[in-house]
C-alpha cells in the first residue's frame, strides 16, 4: 500500500496557523487577566466607600461587589459616589469621567475579542482571522472579519497595565479618603488621556 503524504505546502501552512493561534490565545489570556484586575479594583474602590469594622469585612465587601454587580454597574455606582464626593472639584470630575469612559472602551474591546470566533474562513486558508457576527443598525447579519493581530492585543495589555498603575491609582486615592487632585496631577492625567485617544484601542476599533 502506497504511503499517503500531505503536500509540503499544506504542512507548512498548518504549522504557521498553529503558531498564530497560540500567540493569539496567550495574548487574549493576558488581556482577560488584566481586565479582571480592573473589575476587582472597581470592587475595591466601592468597598472603601463602605464602612467596615475590620480587614476581613473589607475583603468580604470587595467579594460582594465583584460577585453581585456587572462591570457596567460597578462603573455606574462608582461614578455616582465619586462625583457626589467631589462635586465642587469640576476639573477633577472631568478627569474622572474621562477615565470611566476609557474603562468602558476597554470593556468593549475585551468583549469584542472574547465573543469572536478565531480561526480560518475555509479549509486551506493561510490567514488566521477573527470573525464577529453583527446585526446592529437594522442592516441584517454582517460578518465582520479581520486578521488576527496578537501584537496589537499585547500592546493593549501593556496600555491597560499602565492605566492600572496611574489612572486607577488616582481614583483609588480619591475613594479611600477625601483628597482632591492637585493641579499638577490633573494636567498630567489630562495629557495622558489625550495621548491615549490615538493609542492602540482606537486603532483596534477603527
PDB file of C-alpha atoms in Angstrom:
ATOM      1  CA  UNK A   1       0.000   0.000   0.000  1.00  0.00           C
ATOM      2  CA  UNK A   2       1.399   3.359  -1.029  1.00  0.00           C
ATOM      3  CA  UNK A   3       2.086   5.745   1.840  1.00  0.00           C
ATOM      4  CA  UNK A   4      -0.059   8.873   1.758  1.00  0.00           C
ATOM      5  CA  UNK A   5       1.749  12.165   2.311  1.00  0.00           C
ATOM      6  CA  UNK A   6       0.271  15.585   2.732  1.00  0.00           C
ATOM      7  CA  UNK A   7       1.632  18.273   0.435  1.00  0.00           C
ATOM      8  CA  UNK A   8       4.561  20.143   1.983  1.00  0.00           C
ATOM      9  CA  UNK A   9       2.796  23.461   1.419  1.00  0.00           C
ATOM     10  CA  UNK A  10      -0.205  22.215   3.411  1.00  0.00           C
ATOM     11  CA  UNK A  11       2.007  21.133   6.327  1.00  0.00           C
ATOM     12  CA  UNK A  12       3.866  24.454   6.347  1.00  0.00           C
ATOM     13  CA  UNK A  13       0.595  26.367   6.263  1.00  0.00           C
ATOM     14  CA  UNK A  14      -0.825  24.316   9.168  1.00  0.00           C
ATOM     15  CA  UNK A  15       2.259  24.978  11.284  1.00  0.00           C
ATOM     16  CA  UNK A  16       2.016  28.713  10.614  1.00  0.00           C
ATOM     17  CA  UNK A  17      -1.665  28.767  11.574  1.00  0.00           C
ATOM     18  CA  UNK A  18      -0.908  26.855  14.771  1.00  0.00           C
ATOM     19  CA  UNK A  19       1.767  29.364  15.800  1.00  0.00           C
ATOM     20  CA  UNK A  20      -0.612  32.245  15.092  1.00  0.00           C
ATOM     21  CA  UNK A  21      -3.387  30.607  17.104  1.00  0.00           C
ATOM     22  CA  UNK A  22      -1.124  30.021  20.120  1.00  0.00           C
ATOM     23  CA  UNK A  23       0.216  33.576  20.099  1.00  0.00           C
ATOM     24  CA  UNK A  24      -3.295  34.976  19.773  1.00  0.00           C
ATOM     25  CA  UNK A  25      -4.669  32.726  22.520  1.00  0.00           C
ATOM     26  CA  UNK A  26      -1.937  33.661  25.007  1.00  0.00           C
ATOM     27  CA  UNK A  27      -2.382  37.345  24.181  1.00  0.00           C
ATOM     28  CA  UNK A  28      -6.140  37.136  24.770  1.00  0.00           C
ATOM     29  CA  UNK A  29      -5.440  35.312  28.038  1.00  0.00           C
ATOM     30  CA  UNK A  30      -3.226  38.179  29.200  1.00  0.00           C
ATOM     31  CA  UNK A  31      -5.906  40.669  28.185  1.00  0.00           C
ATOM     32  CA  UNK A  32      -8.569  38.806  30.180  1.00  0.00           C
ATOM     33  CA  UNK A  33      -6.331  38.685  33.257  1.00  0.00           C
ATOM     34  CA  UNK A  34      -5.650  42.426  33.025  1.00  0.00           C
ATOM     35  CA  UNK A  35      -9.327  43.237  32.558  1.00  0.00           C
ATOM     36  CA  UNK A  36     -10.260  41.040  35.520  1.00  0.00           C
ATOM     37  CA  UNK A  37      -7.866  43.138  37.568  1.00  0.00           C
ATOM     38  CA  UNK A  38      -9.848  46.223  36.567  1.00  0.00           C
ATOM     39  CA  UNK A  39     -13.036  44.532  37.711  1.00  0.00           C
ATOM     40  CA  UNK A  40     -11.510  43.548  41.057  1.00  0.00           C
ATOM     41  CA  UNK A  41     -10.178  47.073  41.556  1.00  0.00           C
ATOM     42  CA  UNK A  42     -13.602  48.577  40.939  1.00  0.00           C
ATOM     43  CA  UNK A  43     -14.989  46.314  43.653  1.00  0.00           C
ATOM     44  CA  UNK A  44     -12.199  47.501  45.945  1.00  0.00           C
ATOM     45  CA  UNK A  45     -12.910  51.152  45.175  1.00  0.00           C
ATOM     46  CA  UNK A  46     -16.561  50.655  46.044  1.00  0.00           C
ATOM     47  CA  UNK A  47     -15.681  48.794  49.225  1.00  0.00           C
ATOM     48  CA  UNK A  48     -13.615  51.677  50.584  1.00  0.00           C
ATOM     49  CA  UNK A  49     -16.717  53.871  50.401  1.00  0.00           C
ATOM     50  CA  UNK A  50     -18.494  51.449  52.726  1.00  0.00           C
ATOM     51  CA  UNK A  51     -17.997  51.476  56.466  1.00  0.00           C
ATOM     52  CA  UNK A  52     -16.153  48.386  57.622  1.00  0.00           C
ATOM     53  CA  UNK A  53     -15.273  47.213  61.075  1.00  0.00           C
ATOM     54  CA  UNK A  54     -12.201  45.156  60.255  1.00  0.00           C
ATOM     55  CA  UNK A  55      -9.977  43.913  57.434  1.00  0.00           C
ATOM     56  CA  UNK A  56     -11.966  40.703  56.947  1.00  0.00           C
ATOM     57  CA  UNK A  57     -15.187  42.648  56.453  1.00  0.00           C
ATOM     58  CA  UNK A  58     -13.382  44.905  53.994  1.00  0.00           C
ATOM     59  CA  UNK A  59     -12.342  41.963  51.796  1.00  0.00           C
ATOM     60  CA  UNK A  60     -15.825  40.474  52.076  1.00  0.00           C
ATOM     61  CA  UNK A  61     -17.254  43.732  50.766  1.00  0.00           C
ATOM     62  CA  UNK A  62     -14.901  43.555  47.774  1.00  0.00           C
ATOM     63  CA  UNK A  63     -16.060  39.994  47.058  1.00  0.00           C
ATOM     64  CA  UNK A  64     -19.715  41.062  47.309  1.00  0.00           C
ATOM     65  CA  UNK A  65     -19.203  43.969  44.923  1.00  0.00           C
ATOM     66  CA  UNK A  66     -17.307  41.797  42.445  1.00  0.00           C
ATOM     67  CA  UNK A  67     -19.869  38.991  42.500  1.00  0.00           C
ATOM     68  CA  UNK A  68     -23.105  40.986  42.618  1.00  0.00           C
ATOM     69  CA  UNK A  69     -22.524  43.706  40.032  1.00  0.00           C
ATOM     70  CA  UNK A  70     -21.610  43.684  36.369  1.00  0.00           C
ATOM     71  CA  UNK A  71     -18.668  45.768  35.177  1.00  0.00           C
ATOM     72  CA  UNK A  72     -21.004  48.469  33.871  1.00  0.00           C
ATOM     73  CA  UNK A  73     -22.969  48.548  37.129  1.00  0.00           C
ATOM     74  CA  UNK A  74     -19.747  48.992  39.082  1.00  0.00           C
ATOM     75  CA  UNK A  75     -18.821  51.940  36.875  1.00  0.00           C
ATOM     76  CA  UNK A  76     -22.268  53.499  37.386  1.00  0.00           C
ATOM     77  CA  UNK A  77     -22.182  53.093  41.163  1.00  0.00           C
ATOM     78  CA  UNK A  78     -18.591  54.286  41.486  1.00  0.00           C
ATOM     79  CA  UNK A  79     -19.378  57.314  39.314  1.00  0.00           C
ATOM     80  CA  UNK A  80     -22.366  58.268  41.462  1.00  0.00           C
ATOM     81  CA  UNK A  81     -20.348  58.033  44.685  1.00  0.00           C
ATOM     82  CA  UNK A  82     -17.208  59.718  43.363  1.00  0.00           C
ATOM     83  CA  UNK A  83     -18.949  62.602  41.599  1.00  0.00           C
ATOM     84  CA  UNK A  84     -21.053  63.277  44.678  1.00  0.00           C
ATOM     85  CA  UNK A  85     -17.960  63.439  46.890  1.00  0.00           C
ATOM     86  CA  UNK A  86     -16.017  65.729  44.554  1.00  0.00           C
ATOM     87  CA  UNK A  87     -18.900  67.693  43.023  1.00  0.00           C
ATOM     88  CA  UNK A  88     -17.147  71.013  43.788  1.00  0.00           C
ATOM     89  CA  UNK A  89     -13.926  69.909  42.047  1.00  0.00           C
ATOM     90  CA  UNK A  90     -15.012  70.451  38.444  1.00  0.00           C
ATOM     91  CA  UNK A  91     -11.687  69.716  36.746  1.00  0.00           C
ATOM     92  CA  UNK A  92     -11.226  66.560  38.811  1.00  0.00           C
ATOM     93  CA  UNK A  93     -14.737  65.352  37.957  1.00  0.00           C
ATOM     94  CA  UNK A  94     -13.999  65.901  34.269  1.00  0.00           C
ATOM     95  CA  UNK A  95     -10.838  63.783  34.521  1.00  0.00           C
ATOM     96  CA  UNK A  96     -12.779  61.113  36.380  1.00  0.00           C
ATOM     97  CA  UNK A  97     -15.436  60.952  33.647  1.00  0.00           C
ATOM     98  CA  UNK A  98     -12.731  60.555  31.010  1.00  0.00           C
ATOM     99  CA  UNK A  99     -11.191  57.692  32.986  1.00  0.00           C
ATOM    100  CA  UNK A 100     -14.570  55.975  33.309  1.00  0.00           C
ATOM    101  CA  UNK A 101     -15.144  56.430  29.569  1.00  0.00           C
ATOM    102  CA  UNK A 102     -11.781  54.784  28.877  1.00  0.00           C
ATOM    103  CA  UNK A 103     -12.676  51.847  31.119  1.00  0.00           C
ATOM    104  CA  UNK A 104     -15.904  51.399  29.141  1.00  0.00           C
ATOM    105  CA  UNK A 105     -13.868  51.272  25.929  1.00  0.00           C
ATOM    106  CA  UNK A 106     -11.572  48.649  27.453  1.00  0.00           C
ATOM    107  CA  UNK A 107     -14.661  46.591  28.255  1.00  0.00           C
ATOM    108  CA  UNK A 108     -15.959  46.921  24.680  1.00  0.00           C
ATOM    109  CA  UNK A 109     -12.601  45.797  23.304  1.00  0.00           C
ATOM    110  CA  UNK A 110     -12.432  42.859  25.695  1.00  0.00           C
ATOM    111  CA  UNK A 111     -15.996  41.759  24.850  1.00  0.00           C
ATOM    112  CA  UNK A 112     -15.349  42.009  21.106  1.00  0.00           C
ATOM    113  CA  UNK A 113     -12.378  39.661  21.414  1.00  0.00           C
ATOM    114  CA  UNK A 114     -13.960  37.211  23.852  1.00  0.00           C
ATOM    115  CA  UNK A 115     -17.168  36.842  21.830  1.00  0.00           C
ATOM    116  CA  UNK A 116     -15.451  36.409  18.483  1.00  0.00           C
ATOM    117  CA  UNK A 117     -14.629  33.221  16.627  1.00  0.00           C
ATOM    118  CA  UNK A 118     -10.967  32.741  15.833  1.00  0.00           C
ATOM    119  CA  UNK A 119      -9.638  30.622  13.003  1.00  0.00           C
ATOM    120  CA  UNK A 120      -9.718  30.314   9.238  1.00  0.00           C
ATOM    121  CA  UNK A 121     -12.638  31.074   6.956  1.00  0.00           C
ATOM    122  CA  UNK A 122     -12.468  27.928   4.840  1.00  0.00           C
ATOM    123  CA  UNK A 123     -10.336  24.812   4.789  1.00  0.00           C
ATOM    124  CA  UNK A 124      -6.934  25.518   3.285  1.00  0.00           C
ATOM    125  CA  UNK A 125      -6.848  29.233   4.106  1.00  0.00           C
ATOM    126  CA  UNK A 126      -3.488  30.547   5.248  1.00  0.00           C
ATOM    127  CA  UNK A 127      -4.712  33.545   7.261  1.00  0.00           C
ATOM    128  CA  UNK A 128      -5.740  33.293  10.902  1.00  0.00           C
ATOM    129  CA  UNK A 129      -8.649  35.680  11.491  1.00  0.00           C
ATOM    130  CA  UNK A 130     -11.197  36.980  13.965  1.00  0.00           C
ATOM    131  CA  UNK A 131     -14.858  36.641  12.991  1.00  0.00           C
ATOM    132  CA  UNK A 132     -17.651  38.559  14.687  1.00  0.00           C
ATOM    133  CA  UNK A 133     -21.300  38.436  13.560  1.00  0.00           C
ATOM    134  CA  UNK A 134     -23.066  41.792  13.782  1.00  0.00           C
ATOM    135  CA  UNK A 135     -26.789  42.556  13.459  1.00  0.00           C
ATOM    136  CA  UNK A 136     -26.722  46.120  14.799  1.00  0.00           C
ATOM    137  CA  UNK A 137     -28.085  49.013  12.786  1.00  0.00           C
ATOM    138  CA  UNK A 138     -31.020  47.009  11.378  1.00  0.00           C
ATOM    139  CA  UNK A 139     -28.966  46.085   8.329  1.00  0.00           C
ATOM    140  CA  UNK A 140     -29.318  42.353   8.723  1.00  0.00           C
ATOM    141  CA  UNK A 141     -26.486  39.974   9.502  1.00  0.00           C
ATOM    142  CA  UNK A 142     -22.992  41.217   8.751  1.00  0.00           C
ATOM    143  CA  UNK A 143     -19.971  39.019   9.285  1.00  0.00           C
ATOM    144  CA  UNK A 144     -17.052  41.190  10.338  1.00  0.00           C
ATOM    145  CA  UNK A 145     -13.685  39.581   9.657  1.00  0.00           C
ATOM    146  CA  UNK A 146     -10.209  40.883  10.431  1.00  0.00           C
ATOM    147  CA  UNK A 147      -6.732  39.432  10.509  1.00  0.00           C
ATOM    148  CA  UNK A 148      -5.763  38.280  13.999  1.00  0.00           C
ATOM    149  CA  UNK A 149      -3.145  40.676  15.350  1.00  0.00           C
ATOM    150  CA  UNK A 150      -1.688  39.263  18.552  1.00  0.00           C
ATOM    151  CA  UNK A 151       0.860  42.098  18.699  1.00  0.00           C
ATOM    152  CA  UNK A 152      -1.939  44.642  18.888  1.00  0.00           C
ATOM    153  CA  UNK A 153      -3.540  42.666  21.737  1.00  0.00           C
ATOM    154  CA  UNK A 154      -0.213  42.679  23.588  1.00  0.00           C
ATOM    155  CA  UNK A 155       0.045  46.453  23.113  1.00  0.00           C
ATOM    156  CA  UNK A 156      -3.430  46.745  24.579  1.00  0.00           C
ATOM    157  CA  UNK A 157      -2.383  44.645  27.582  1.00  0.00           C
ATOM    158  CA  UNK A 158       0.546  46.997  28.149  1.00  0.00           C
ATOM    159  CA  UNK A 159      -1.708  50.046  27.895  1.00  0.00           C
ATOM    160  CA  UNK A 160      -4.184  48.558  30.370  1.00  0.00           C
ATOM    161  CA  UNK A 161      -1.377  47.772  32.792  1.00  0.00           C
ATOM    162  CA  UNK A 162      -0.103  51.353  32.636  1.00  0.00           C
ATOM    163  CA  UNK A 163      -3.662  52.612  33.069  1.00  0.00           C
ATOM    164  CA  UNK A 164      -3.998  50.485  36.193  1.00  0.00           C
ATOM    165  CA  UNK A 165      -0.800  51.862  37.677  1.00  0.00           C
ATOM    166  CA  UNK A 166      -1.584  55.550  37.062  1.00  0.00           C
ATOM    167  CA  UNK A 167      -5.216  56.473  36.389  1.00  0.00           C
ATOM    168  CA  UNK A 168      -6.721  53.752  38.589  1.00  0.00           C
ATOM    169  CA  UNK A 169      -4.356  54.609  41.443  1.00  0.00           C
ATOM    170  CA  UNK A 170      -5.514  58.220  41.405  1.00  0.00           C
ATOM    171  CA  UNK A 171      -9.136  57.119  41.559  1.00  0.00           C
ATOM    172  CA  UNK A 172      -8.371  54.774  44.448  1.00  0.00           C
ATOM    173  CA  UNK A 173      -6.703  57.563  46.374  1.00  0.00           C
ATOM    174  CA  UNK A 174      -9.804  59.684  45.934  1.00  0.00           C
ATOM    175  CA  UNK A 175     -12.024  56.824  47.088  1.00  0.00           C
ATOM    176  CA  UNK A 176     -10.024  55.919  50.172  1.00  0.00           C
ATOM    177  CA  UNK A 177     -10.303  59.436  51.622  1.00  0.00           C
ATOM    178  CA  UNK A 178     -11.294  62.927  50.590  1.00  0.00           C
ATOM    179  CA  UNK A 179      -8.196  64.014  48.738  1.00  0.00           C
ATOM    180  CA  UNK A 180      -8.617  66.428  45.880  1.00  0.00           C
ATOM    181  CA  UNK A 181      -6.216  66.081  42.956  1.00  0.00           C
ATOM    182  CA  UNK A 182      -3.546  68.700  42.604  1.00  0.00           C
ATOM    183  CA  UNK A 183      -3.460  70.857  39.502  1.00  0.00           C
ATOM    184  CA  UNK A 184      -0.247  69.097  38.507  1.00  0.00           C
ATOM    185  CA  UNK A 185      -1.933  65.683  38.712  1.00  0.00           C
ATOM    186  CA  UNK A 186      -4.952  66.884  36.749  1.00  0.00           C
ATOM    187  CA  UNK A 187      -2.705  68.237  33.978  1.00  0.00           C
ATOM    188  CA  UNK A 188      -0.660  65.038  33.897  1.00  0.00           C
ATOM    189  CA  UNK A 189      -3.732  62.827  33.631  1.00  0.00           C
ATOM    190  CA  UNK A 190      -5.280  65.097  31.010  1.00  0.00           C
ATOM    191  CA  UNK A 191      -2.169  64.788  28.847  1.00  0.00           C
ATOM    192  CA  UNK A 192      -2.095  61.013  29.252  1.00  0.00           C
ATOM    193  CA  UNK A 193      -5.778  60.628  28.385  1.00  0.00           C
ATOM    194  CA  UNK A 194      -5.457  62.888  25.359  1.00  0.00           C
ATOM    195  CA  UNK A 195      -2.440  60.934  24.095  1.00  0.00           C
ATOM    196  CA  UNK A 196      -4.316  57.678  24.655  1.00  0.00           C
ATOM    197  CA  UNK A 197      -7.086  58.833  22.312  1.00  0.00           C
ATOM    198  CA  UNK A 198      -4.715  57.958  19.439  1.00  0.00           C
ATOM    199  CA  UNK A 199      -3.446  54.745  21.019  1.00  0.00           C
ATOM    200  CA  UNK A 200      -3.965  51.023  20.178  1.00  0.00           C
ATOM    201  CA  UNK A 201      -7.543  50.952  21.469  1.00  0.00           C
ATOM    202  CA  UNK A 202      -8.725  53.468  18.895  1.00  0.00           C
ATOM    203  CA  UNK A 203      -6.669  51.779  16.165  1.00  0.00           C
ATOM    204  CA  UNK A 204      -8.279  48.446  17.039  1.00  0.00           C
ATOM    205  CA  UNK A 205     -11.764  49.921  16.886  1.00  0.00           C
ATOM    206  CA  UNK A 206     -11.214  51.528  13.508  1.00  0.00           C
TER     207      UNK A 206
END
